[in-house]
C-alpha cells in the first residue's frame, strides 16, 4: 500500500462526503467549461470567433444553453417504452461520474486541517472499477435507443453500443502493460510507479492505443458514427428533449473528462509535475499538483477538439475493422513483448539476451510489414484490373443532311 | 448494526424482487434489465465481502459483456417483441420443465451432501497478500491446468459458432469498387453511367409506369423502376413506341 492510500484510509466520514460533493461539482463545472472551450477552439480552427456574448469571452454560454435546454418541452413519444425511456438517461448520467472516485487529483494536501489526498477512495482494482462503470454506462445508450420506439434511435443505439464494447476491449488491453509495470491495478500505485519515468515514454504503444480507443469509446469525432447526422439524425438520443437530453449531453462530456483523467493517471504521472519542475509540487501547500492534473486533462481535451476539427468521419465497417483487426492484435503482440522483457529483466537475463530478443522482435516486425506491403501492392494491382468490354452503342437519331453512302 | 448488515437488508430484498420480476415481466428487454440489476447487486455483495476483484469482474464480464450481448440480440429481433407463449416445437414446454426440475434436484442434493473436508480459512488469510494476488495464485498456480483447459474449450466453442454461423462467400472474385467504377465508363453500360433515364412522367402521361422515349422514338425499359415490373404494375411498354416519326430525309424535301 502506498503512502497516499494509507492517508485515504483514515479520512473521517464528513471529509469523504465533502470530497464526493466537490468531485461532482468539479465534473459539472468542467463540462460547462469544456462546452465553451470546444466551441471556441473549433471556431478558431474554422476561422470564426465562436460564442463571445454571454459573460466575459462568452464563458457563461454553456450555462445559458443549459437553462434554455431545461425550459424546453419534455416529449415522450407514443411508441416509447415509458419506464425505460426515463431510466436510460439516468443510467448514463449517473455512471459517468463514478470513474472520478478513484482518480488521484493531487499529491499530499491539507483538507480543512486533515492531511489527505484529493481522491475519494483507493481500490486495489481501481482501474478495472472504471472499466466496470463504463460498461454499465453503455446500458444507457442501448436502452435509450431501444425504448424510443423508432428506427433511427434503434440503429444509433446498436451502432454506438457495438462501438463502445469493441473499443472497451482495446482499451482494457492497453491497461495490461501498465499493470505489469506498476505491479498493481490501483490508481495510486500506478501514479507512484511513474515517479522515475512516465508511462507515456516507457509504454508508448500502449499510450497510442489507449488514446485511439478512448476517442472510440466516447463516441467522438472522427468516430461519432453513432450520431452521424447525415445518416441517423441524432442517433440514440433522437427522440430525447429537454432535461433528459441534457443528461445525455452531460454524460458525454463527463465521460470525455473521465477518460482524459484516466489517461493522465495511467500514462502522464497523474498529478505529478512534469520532469524538471518537481519543485512546484509543494507550492500552495501541495494544491499546485491539482493545477498540473487539470492542465494534463485539458491537454487531452484539446486533442479531442483538435481531432474533431481536423478529421472527417470514418465509415462504420472501416472503423470496426480497425478496432478488431488492427488495435486488438497489435495490442496483444505488444503485451507479449512487454511481458517477455519484464520477465527477462526480473530473472536477471544478460544484456546479450535482452539485445537478442529486441533484435528478433524488430526483425519480425520488419518482416511482417514487408509481407503486408507486398500483399497490399498486389491487392492494389488487382483493384486496377478492368475486364475487356465491347464498345458501347447509343440509340442516336439520324443527323440532318446525313446521306447514306451506298457501297 | 454494521454498514454491511444495513447494506444487506436494503439490497437483498431488492435483488430478490428483481429476480422474481425477471421471471414474471412480459417484455424480454425488461427481464434482461432486471437480470442485469441482479448481477450488479451480486457484485456489490461480493465487494462487501472483501472480494473486490470478483465483484468488479462480475460487472465487467456478466453485466458488461454477456448481458449486453443478450440485449443486442433482443433488440435485433424486434423493437416490440413481447414473449410469445406459442410453442414452436411441440412438447418443448414439458421437456423444459422436467429438465429444469431434474437439474434443480441434482444441484440441491449435491450441495446438501457437499463436504469441504477442512475448516474454512477465513478472509484474513485468504486475502493475506491482497485480494488480486490471492485469486491470481489460485488460478495461475493451483488450478492452472483447469483454467487453461476451460479457456481452450471456450475458444474452440467460439470458433465453432463462427464457422457454423458464417455463410460461404461466392467463389468468383468480386471486382473492387474502383474496378467497377472504371468498368462503368468503359463498357456497354456507359449509356447509363450518369444514371438511368427517368420515367416518362412529363412526356405524354403523368405516371411513373410510363416509359421514357429515346431519341429514336423507342420506349426505354430502363426508365421504369424494376420494383414496378416485379409487382406486375407496368403495362406493355411497346405500345408507347412512336412509329410514325417522320424520316428526316423526307422532312428535308
XYZ file of C-alpha atoms in Angstrom:
660
model
C 0.000 0.000 0.000
C 1.356 3.389 -0.899
C 1.673 6.393 1.362
C -1.286 8.092 -0.335
C -3.550 5.067 0.008
C -2.879 4.892 3.739
C -3.583 8.638 4.010
C -7.020 7.966 2.485
C -7.845 5.206 4.943
C -8.161 7.477 7.995
C -10.424 10.029 6.288
C -13.393 10.867 8.526
C -16.871 10.378 7.041
C -17.545 14.122 6.654
C -14.373 14.507 4.600
C -15.447 11.697 2.270
C -18.823 13.381 1.817
C -17.194 16.759 1.103
C -14.848 15.171 -1.406
C -17.729 13.406 -3.185
C -19.611 16.675 -3.431
C -16.523 18.520 -4.673
C -15.883 15.878 -7.345
C -19.478 16.175 -8.561
C -19.269 19.959 -8.710
C -15.890 19.750 -10.421
C -17.296 17.448 -13.117
C -20.249 19.725 -13.843
C -18.045 22.832 -13.906
C -15.539 21.122 -16.180
C -18.401 20.188 -18.505
C -19.572 23.780 -18.737
C -16.025 24.947 -19.398
C -15.468 22.132 -21.875
C -18.513 23.049 -23.951
C -17.361 26.658 -24.083
C -13.763 25.640 -24.798
C -14.744 23.226 -27.524
C -16.902 25.782 -29.307
C -14.234 28.483 -29.058
C -11.380 26.227 -30.203
C -13.323 24.686 -33.096
C -14.370 28.193 -34.086
C -10.728 29.319 -34.178
C -9.850 26.323 -36.309
C -12.611 27.255 -38.736
C -11.603 30.954 -38.782
C -14.630 32.033 -36.767
C -14.862 33.699 -33.372
C -17.236 31.398 -31.509
C -19.589 32.312 -28.663
C -18.461 35.650 -27.190
C -21.651 37.384 -25.986
C -22.717 35.821 -22.676
C -20.304 36.814 -19.932
C -16.596 37.638 -20.388
C -15.297 35.868 -23.523
C -18.665 34.088 -23.753
C -17.701 31.975 -20.731
C -21.258 31.609 -19.428
C -22.638 30.485 -22.797
C -22.818 26.882 -21.597
C -24.880 27.884 -18.576
C -27.278 29.916 -20.723
C -27.681 26.992 -23.124
C -28.282 24.662 -20.205
C -31.045 26.876 -18.806
C -32.610 27.119 -22.249
C -32.460 23.336 -22.642
C -34.091 22.778 -19.255
C -37.008 25.059 -20.146
C -37.858 23.156 -23.343
C -40.886 20.912 -23.577
C -40.238 17.380 -22.393
C -41.617 14.996 -25.004
C -42.133 11.267 -24.663
C -43.054 9.550 -27.940
C -46.240 7.483 -28.017
C -44.405 4.353 -29.169
C -41.793 4.662 -26.411
C -41.433 2.243 -23.539
C -42.039 4.861 -20.885
C -40.201 3.435 -17.853
C -37.039 2.554 -19.734
C -37.199 5.775 -21.723
C -36.883 7.659 -18.428
C -34.353 5.287 -16.799
C -31.895 5.340 -19.734
C -30.580 8.921 -19.373
C -30.399 8.433 -15.592
C -28.153 5.372 -16.046
C -25.957 7.284 -18.487
C -25.587 10.366 -16.335
C -25.080 8.610 -13.012
C -22.462 6.081 -14.122
C -20.234 8.628 -15.845
C -19.362 10.306 -12.531
C -18.287 7.031 -10.913
C -14.904 6.910 -12.627
C -13.718 10.060 -10.845
C -13.972 8.367 -7.440
C -10.656 6.558 -7.857
C -8.690 9.209 -9.776
C -5.931 10.800 -7.671
C -6.132 14.511 -8.411
C -3.488 15.952 -6.070
C -0.460 14.908 -4.112
C -0.499 15.183 -0.312
C -2.595 18.212 0.708
C -4.279 19.714 3.749
C -8.067 19.492 3.560
C -9.719 21.546 6.338
C -6.792 20.681 8.589
C -6.829 16.988 7.675
C -3.830 15.589 5.821
C -5.123 13.642 2.832
C -5.195 13.319 -0.973
C -7.877 14.692 -3.280
C -9.169 11.269 -4.239
C -12.409 9.770 -2.969
C -11.199 6.232 -2.411
C -8.408 3.901 -3.409
C -9.407 0.430 -4.588
C -6.959 -2.387 -5.216
C -8.785 -2.872 -8.532
C -9.298 0.836 -9.225
C -8.731 0.830 -12.983
C -10.945 -2.216 -13.503
C -13.611 -0.409 -11.495
C -13.532 2.420 -14.035
C -13.942 -0.138 -16.807
C -16.913 -1.655 -14.967
C -18.551 1.753 -14.546
C -18.105 2.427 -18.258
C -19.622 -0.929 -19.199
C -22.722 -0.201 -17.115
C -22.917 3.232 -18.747
C -23.384 1.567 -22.140
C -26.778 0.375 -20.920
C -27.963 3.974 -21.004
C -27.194 4.198 -24.714
C -28.612 0.797 -25.656
C -31.800 1.249 -23.655
C -32.325 4.797 -24.930
C -32.090 3.509 -28.494
C -34.422 0.610 -27.849
C -37.040 2.389 -25.753
C -37.530 5.303 -28.159
C -39.628 3.048 -30.331
C -38.410 4.308 -33.685
C -35.860 3.217 -36.239
C -33.061 5.785 -36.162
C -32.543 5.685 -32.410
C -32.536 1.885 -32.521
C -29.875 1.839 -35.232
C -27.884 4.559 -33.479
C -28.100 2.716 -30.176
C -26.951 -0.535 -31.746
C -24.094 1.181 -33.519
C -22.793 3.093 -30.566
C -23.047 0.191 -28.159
C -21.223 -2.101 -30.602
C -18.614 0.597 -30.917
C -18.220 1.211 -27.199
C -17.977 -2.509 -26.434
C -15.364 -3.246 -29.097
C -13.249 -0.265 -28.160
C -13.552 -1.149 -24.493
C -11.659 -4.354 -25.310
C -8.797 -2.473 -26.970
C -8.819 -0.043 -24.046
C -8.739 -2.816 -21.450
C -5.845 -4.480 -23.241
C -3.854 -1.255 -23.242
C -4.108 -1.239 -19.430
C -2.377 -4.604 -19.190
C 1.123 -3.330 -19.945
C 0.637 -0.547 -17.390
C -0.497 -3.069 -14.761
C 2.565 -5.182 -15.449
C 4.915 -2.237 -14.996
C 3.204 -0.918 -11.893
C 2.621 -4.369 -10.432
C -0.799 -3.199 -9.324
C -4.256 -2.179 -10.546
C -4.773 0.611 -8.047
C -4.587 4.127 -9.439
C -2.455 5.498 -6.619
C 0.175 2.787 -7.039
C 0.223 3.325 -10.798
C 0.882 7.033 -10.226
C 3.568 6.114 -7.699
C 5.282 3.756 -10.134
C 5.757 6.617 -12.585
C 7.963 8.631 -10.244
C 11.027 7.911 -12.401
C 9.628 7.761 -15.931
C 6.130 8.488 -17.101
C 4.459 5.538 -18.770
C 3.939 7.562 -21.923
C 7.682 7.183 -22.535
C 8.100 3.608 -21.354
C 4.913 2.181 -22.845
C 4.374 4.442 -25.838
C 2.465 1.887 -27.981
C 0.011 1.285 -25.120
C -0.471 5.032 -24.830
C -1.227 5.424 -28.549
C -3.731 2.564 -28.487
C -5.363 3.940 -25.357
C -5.753 7.392 -26.879
C -7.327 5.992 -30.050
C -9.667 3.707 -28.163
C -10.692 6.391 -25.678
C -11.930 8.502 -28.585
C -13.791 5.490 -29.985
C -15.178 4.713 -26.544
C -16.658 8.154 -26.036
C -18.307 8.205 -29.491
C -16.457 11.345 -30.526
C -15.338 12.565 -33.948
C -13.889 11.049 -36.100
C -15.580 8.008 -34.575
C -19.000 9.592 -33.973
C -20.782 7.223 -36.345
C -23.489 6.627 -33.797
C -24.776 10.157 -34.246
C -23.823 10.624 -37.885
C -26.247 13.444 -38.691
C -26.436 12.571 -42.371
C -27.496 9.003 -41.717
C -29.089 8.678 -38.306
C -30.403 12.126 -37.350
C -29.177 12.235 -33.710
C -28.505 8.554 -33.138
C -29.748 7.078 -29.888
C -30.934 10.409 -28.465
C -33.030 11.467 -31.462
C -36.294 11.274 -29.516
C -34.969 12.927 -26.363
C -35.587 16.525 -25.477
C -35.265 18.931 -22.575
C -33.562 17.739 -19.384
C -33.369 14.109 -20.474
C -31.327 15.179 -23.476
C -29.274 17.424 -21.211
C -28.407 14.370 -19.105
C -27.025 12.566 -22.170
C -25.108 15.681 -23.108
C -23.659 15.944 -19.603
C -22.794 12.243 -19.645
C -20.906 12.592 -22.928
C -18.730 15.421 -21.632
C -18.136 13.908 -18.190
C -17.118 10.699 -19.979
C -14.610 12.643 -22.032
C -13.224 14.147 -18.832
C -13.140 10.714 -17.185
C -11.188 9.008 -19.988
C -8.835 12.002 -20.136
C -8.312 11.813 -16.378
C -7.650 8.090 -16.658
C -5.127 8.716 -19.449
C -3.442 11.286 -17.204
C -3.324 8.803 -14.337
C -2.068 5.849 -16.340
C 0.392 7.498 -18.694
C 1.189 11.077 -17.639
C 2.034 10.544 -13.988
C -1.316 11.760 -12.598
C -0.945 14.919 -10.513
C 2.870 14.825 -10.586
C 4.653 17.823 -12.069
C 6.428 17.387 -15.422
C 10.080 16.303 -15.144
C 12.343 19.134 -14.025
C 9.515 21.055 -12.375
C 9.069 18.862 -9.316
C 9.793 21.825 -7.005
C 6.332 23.174 -7.922
C 4.676 20.212 -6.238
C 4.964 21.787 -2.791
C 3.527 25.180 -3.823
C 0.173 26.229 -2.321
C 0.567 23.509 0.306
C 0.562 20.790 -2.354
C -2.532 22.101 -4.146
C -0.408 23.150 -7.124
C -0.392 19.484 -8.218
C -4.118 19.873 -8.832
C -3.290 22.530 -11.432
C -0.886 20.124 -13.134
C -3.601 17.467 -13.152
C -6.202 19.790 -14.669
C -3.663 21.018 -17.246
C -2.981 17.444 -18.360
C -6.698 16.684 -18.613
C -7.168 19.900 -20.593
C -4.379 18.773 -22.926
C -6.296 15.600 -23.731
C -9.496 17.560 -24.146
C -7.738 19.844 -26.616
C -6.719 16.722 -28.534
C -10.377 15.671 -28.686
C -11.373 19.066 -30.090
C -8.416 19.177 -32.470
C -9.322 15.798 -33.952
C -12.933 16.861 -34.282
C -11.891 19.962 -36.169
C -9.492 18.096 -38.438
C -10.684 14.631 -39.373
C -13.706 13.514 -41.412
C -15.942 10.769 -40.056
C -14.955 7.160 -40.723
C -17.192 4.637 -42.430
C -18.712 2.203 -39.944
C -17.181 -1.027 -41.307
C -13.722 0.561 -41.632
C -13.963 1.688 -38.044
C -14.935 -1.738 -36.709
C -12.284 -3.436 -38.855
C -9.673 -1.051 -37.456
C -10.675 -1.858 -33.898
C -10.838 -5.628 -34.204
C -8.189 -6.352 -36.827
C -5.563 -3.723 -36.013
C -5.820 -2.329 -32.493
C -6.545 -5.568 -30.614
C -3.953 -7.847 -32.329
C -1.244 -5.169 -32.173
C -2.056 -4.672 -28.521
C -1.781 -8.394 -27.750
C 1.571 -8.650 -29.550
C 2.839 -5.622 -27.626
C 1.715 -7.123 -24.309
C 3.634 -10.307 -25.134
C 6.781 -8.300 -25.856
C 6.455 -6.246 -22.679
C 5.813 -9.339 -20.579
C 8.847 -11.128 -22.012
C 11.122 -8.136 -21.450
C 9.790 -7.703 -17.942
C 10.369 -11.354 -17.070
C 13.853 -11.307 -18.595
C 14.934 -8.316 -16.522
C 13.389 -9.798 -13.382
C 15.134 -13.141 -13.878
C 18.425 -11.322 -14.447
C 18.971 -12.150 -18.110
C 22.226 -10.893 -19.591
C 22.482 -7.825 -21.797
C 23.144 -10.058 -24.808
C 19.903 -11.979 -24.245
C 17.928 -8.735 -23.993
C 19.554 -7.268 -27.101
C 18.991 -10.534 -28.977
C 15.312 -10.545 -28.038
C 14.831 -6.927 -29.085
C 16.627 -7.503 -32.400
C 14.470 -10.582 -33.083
C 11.315 -8.589 -32.418
C 12.442 -5.745 -34.681
C 13.329 -8.188 -37.486
C 9.958 -9.924 -37.133
C 8.088 -6.623 -37.251
C 10.037 -5.571 -40.347
C 9.313 -8.928 -41.992
C 5.616 -8.617 -41.195
C 5.405 -5.086 -42.605
C 7.278 -6.160 -45.785
C 4.843 -9.022 -46.364
C 1.925 -6.722 -45.630
C 3.202 -4.066 -48.051
C 3.722 -6.547 -50.868
C 0.289 -8.079 -50.387
C -1.164 -4.585 -50.346
C 0.593 -3.785 -53.625
C -0.833 -6.984 -55.110
C -4.307 -6.118 -53.931
C -3.970 -2.651 -55.428
C -2.875 -4.133 -58.744
C -5.885 -6.438 -58.642
C -8.097 -3.456 -57.933
C -6.820 -1.720 -61.072
C -7.747 -4.683 -63.237
C -10.590 -3.813 -65.608
C -12.183 -6.532 -67.724
C -12.401 -6.168 -71.511
C -15.647 -4.593 -72.641
C -17.285 -4.122 -76.038
C -17.611 -0.590 -77.430
C -20.890 0.975 -76.369
C -23.557 1.840 -78.888
C -26.198 4.501 -78.443
C -29.675 4.986 -79.839
C -28.998 8.198 -81.722
C -31.423 9.861 -84.145
C -30.194 10.348 -87.669
C -28.441 13.655 -88.082
C -29.972 16.101 -90.554
C -28.459 16.249 -94.046
C -26.768 12.960 -93.454
C -26.857 10.924 -96.633
C -26.437 7.212 -96.606
C -23.449 6.190 -98.626
C -24.312 3.216 -100.748
C -21.407 0.960 -101.292
C -25.592 -2.982 13.091
C -22.580 -2.652 10.838
C -22.645 -0.979 7.458
C -22.584 -4.368 5.819
C -25.781 -5.570 7.511
C -27.592 -2.345 6.603
C -26.495 -2.747 3.016
C -27.555 -6.388 3.006
C -31.076 -5.702 4.284
C -31.556 -2.892 1.797
C -30.128 -4.652 -1.226
C -31.128 -8.271 -0.623
C -34.931 -7.766 -0.824
C -34.463 -5.603 -3.928
C -32.379 -8.339 -5.515
C -34.965 -10.999 -4.760
C -37.750 -8.766 -6.113
C -35.765 -8.153 -9.287
C -35.042 -11.857 -9.676
C -38.712 -12.793 -9.287
C -39.732 -9.909 -11.513
C -37.358 -11.144 -14.179
C -39.437 -14.307 -14.463
C -42.784 -12.532 -14.397
C -42.462 -9.474 -16.653
C -43.776 -9.770 -20.187
C -41.221 -7.995 -22.318
C -37.899 -9.737 -22.884
C -35.933 -6.487 -22.583
C -37.452 -5.762 -19.173
C -36.399 -9.131 -17.823
C -32.915 -8.615 -19.301
C -32.620 -5.345 -17.392
C -33.839 -6.930 -14.175
C -31.272 -9.690 -14.625
C -28.560 -7.077 -15.121
C -29.682 -5.463 -11.868
C -29.428 -8.802 -10.055
C -25.903 -9.281 -11.391
C -24.794 -5.827 -10.250
C -26.349 -6.393 -6.821
C -24.486 -9.706 -6.514
C -21.277 -7.900 -7.458
C -21.884 -5.387 -4.682
C -22.336 -8.280 -2.224
C -19.030 -9.764 -3.352
C -17.271 -6.449 -2.869
C -18.812 -6.029 0.578
C -17.411 -9.442 1.490
C -13.847 -8.407 0.690
C -13.725 -9.870 -2.814
C -13.368 -6.648 -4.854
C -11.747 -8.342 -7.838
C -14.524 -10.910 -8.178
C -17.192 -8.224 -7.829
C -15.697 -5.898 -10.433
C -15.045 -8.736 -12.865
C -18.627 -9.896 -12.381
C -19.817 -6.471 -13.555
C -17.345 -6.201 -16.446
C -17.911 -9.710 -17.757
C -21.527 -10.550 -16.957
C -23.250 -7.184 -16.963
C -20.974 -5.506 -19.471
C -20.416 -8.305 -21.952
C -22.763 -11.279 -21.595
C -25.966 -9.387 -20.715
C -25.159 -6.754 -23.313
C -24.927 -9.445 -25.972
C -28.341 -10.746 -24.902
C -29.801 -7.264 -25.089
C -28.265 -6.819 -28.503
C -29.934 -9.907 -29.865
C -33.260 -8.949 -28.293
C -33.024 -5.569 -29.968
C -32.132 -7.054 -33.333
C -35.063 -9.446 -33.116
C -37.566 -6.652 -32.877
C -38.452 -3.446 -31.121
C -41.685 -4.625 -29.537
C -41.340 -8.364 -29.371
C -43.073 -9.401 -26.207
C -42.612 -13.048 -25.340
C -44.838 -15.199 -27.439
C -46.285 -18.080 -25.458
C -46.864 -20.251 -28.508
C -44.876 -23.455 -28.547
C -42.967 -23.585 -31.800
C -41.768 -27.124 -31.187
C -44.412 -29.494 -29.782
C -43.903 -30.777 -26.257
C -40.964 -28.436 -25.645
C -42.505 -26.917 -22.555
C -42.915 -30.270 -20.819
C -39.364 -31.259 -21.630
C -38.060 -27.916 -20.377
C -39.940 -28.110 -17.089
C -38.853 -31.712 -16.448
C -35.221 -30.985 -17.266
C -35.044 -27.897 -15.086
C -36.691 -29.697 -12.164
C -34.247 -32.587 -12.522
C -31.336 -30.168 -12.682
C -32.532 -28.311 -9.603
C -32.939 -31.603 -7.724
C -29.450 -32.740 -8.717
C -27.926 -29.418 -7.641
C -29.781 -29.387 -4.314
C -28.769 -32.911 -3.408
C -25.157 -32.239 -4.408
C -24.901 -29.056 -2.384
C -26.648 -30.661 0.598
C -24.150 -33.519 0.646
C -21.116 -31.374 -0.060
C -18.240 -31.554 2.385
C -15.176 -29.427 2.132
C -13.156 -31.719 4.341
C -11.418 -28.817 6.007
C -12.197 -25.760 8.045
C -12.684 -22.583 6.003
C -9.538 -20.468 6.065
C -11.241 -17.162 6.658
C -10.948 -13.924 4.738
C -7.885 -12.652 6.557
C -5.621 -15.481 5.499
C -7.202 -15.763 2.018
C -6.543 -12.091 1.362
C -3.212 -12.065 3.180
C -1.214 -10.926 0.147
C -4.037 -8.850 -1.270
C -7.234 -9.981 -2.942
C -5.987 -9.877 -6.532
C -2.792 -11.738 -5.674
C -4.780 -14.399 -3.829
C -7.004 -15.098 -6.829
C -4.027 -15.000 -9.204
C -2.273 -17.583 -7.050
C -5.260 -19.908 -7.166
C -5.929 -19.548 -10.889
C -2.395 -19.470 -12.233
C -0.688 -21.830 -9.775
C -3.037 -24.344 -8.193
C -5.703 -24.609 -10.879
C -3.687 -23.535 -13.914
C -4.489 -26.717 -15.835
C -8.232 -26.495 -15.293
C -8.075 -22.823 -16.234
C -6.187 -23.441 -19.476
C -8.406 -26.379 -20.462
C -11.559 -24.347 -19.914
C -10.186 -21.404 -21.906
C -9.236 -23.736 -24.776
C -12.737 -25.200 -24.655
C -14.321 -21.743 -24.756
C -12.152 -20.607 -27.660
C -12.991 -23.778 -29.572
C -16.687 -23.186 -28.918
C -16.445 -19.581 -30.105
C -14.590 -20.640 -33.251
C -17.150 -23.389 -33.868
C -20.007 -20.923 -33.548
C -18.296 -18.603 -36.020
C -17.682 -21.406 -38.532
C -21.259 -22.659 -38.264
C -22.807 -19.214 -38.498
C -20.666 -17.986 -41.374
C -22.159 -18.370 -44.812
C -19.600 -19.218 -47.502
C -18.703 -16.381 -49.816
C -19.285 -16.787 -53.523
C -16.199 -18.250 -55.159
C -15.912 -15.808 -58.062
C -13.656 -12.873 -57.296
C -15.515 -9.649 -56.658
C -14.378 -6.599 -58.562
C -13.188 -3.772 -56.369
C -15.115 -0.533 -56.092
C -12.570 1.192 -58.285
C -12.654 -1.514 -60.975
C -16.428 -1.375 -61.109
C -16.342 2.388 -61.425
C -13.846 2.207 -64.319
C -15.843 -0.550 -65.968
C -18.973 1.558 -65.856
C -17.344 4.214 -68.009
C -15.622 1.837 -70.435
C -18.086 -0.910 -71.176
C -21.517 -1.152 -72.679
C -23.039 0.381 -69.602
C -21.738 3.852 -70.378
C -25.209 4.704 -71.611
C -26.356 4.655 -68.015
C -23.140 5.902 -66.387
C -24.818 9.151 -65.427
C -27.864 7.363 -64.027
C -30.830 5.613 -65.583
C -33.246 7.614 -67.713
C -36.244 8.927 -65.808
C -39.705 7.597 -66.481
C -41.905 9.417 -68.946
C -43.810 11.300 -66.323
C -43.831 14.588 -68.145
C -43.556 13.248 -71.697
C -47.111 12.270 -72.559
C -48.578 10.719 -69.452
C -48.476 11.703 -65.835
C -47.434 8.304 -64.419
C -44.270 6.517 -63.256
C -45.200 3.332 -65.113
C -44.920 5.041 -68.493
C -41.518 4.592 -70.105
C -39.378 7.432 -71.313
C -38.930 7.706 -75.044
C -35.472 7.519 -76.500
C -34.478 9.977 -79.248
C -35.406 7.472 -81.923
C -38.890 7.069 -80.531
C -38.365 3.699 -78.848
C -39.538 3.291 -75.258
C -36.788 2.645 -72.707
C -37.462 -0.205 -70.312
C -34.653 1.063 -68.116
C -36.635 4.145 -67.214
C -39.169 2.186 -65.205
C -38.398 1.049 -61.685
C -37.710 -2.652 -61.610
C -39.853 -2.879 -58.487
C -42.919 -1.912 -60.521
C -42.081 -4.528 -63.130
C -41.661 -7.122 -60.394
C -45.065 -6.306 -58.993
C -46.633 -6.561 -62.428
C -47.841 -2.958 -62.308
C -46.296 -1.997 -65.641
C -48.196 -2.094 -68.867
C -46.691 -3.288 -72.098
C -44.032 -0.690 -72.873
C -44.122 -1.286 -76.623
C -47.430 0.463 -77.010
C -45.778 3.788 -76.232
C -43.331 3.475 -79.132
C -43.544 6.248 -81.721
C -43.685 4.511 -85.076
C -44.823 7.449 -87.082
C -41.739 9.620 -86.576
C -41.125 11.425 -89.807
C -37.950 10.368 -91.508
C -35.545 13.256 -91.517
C -34.738 12.756 -95.178
C -38.373 13.209 -96.078
C -38.588 16.310 -93.903
C -35.822 17.930 -95.889
C -37.786 17.619 -99.069
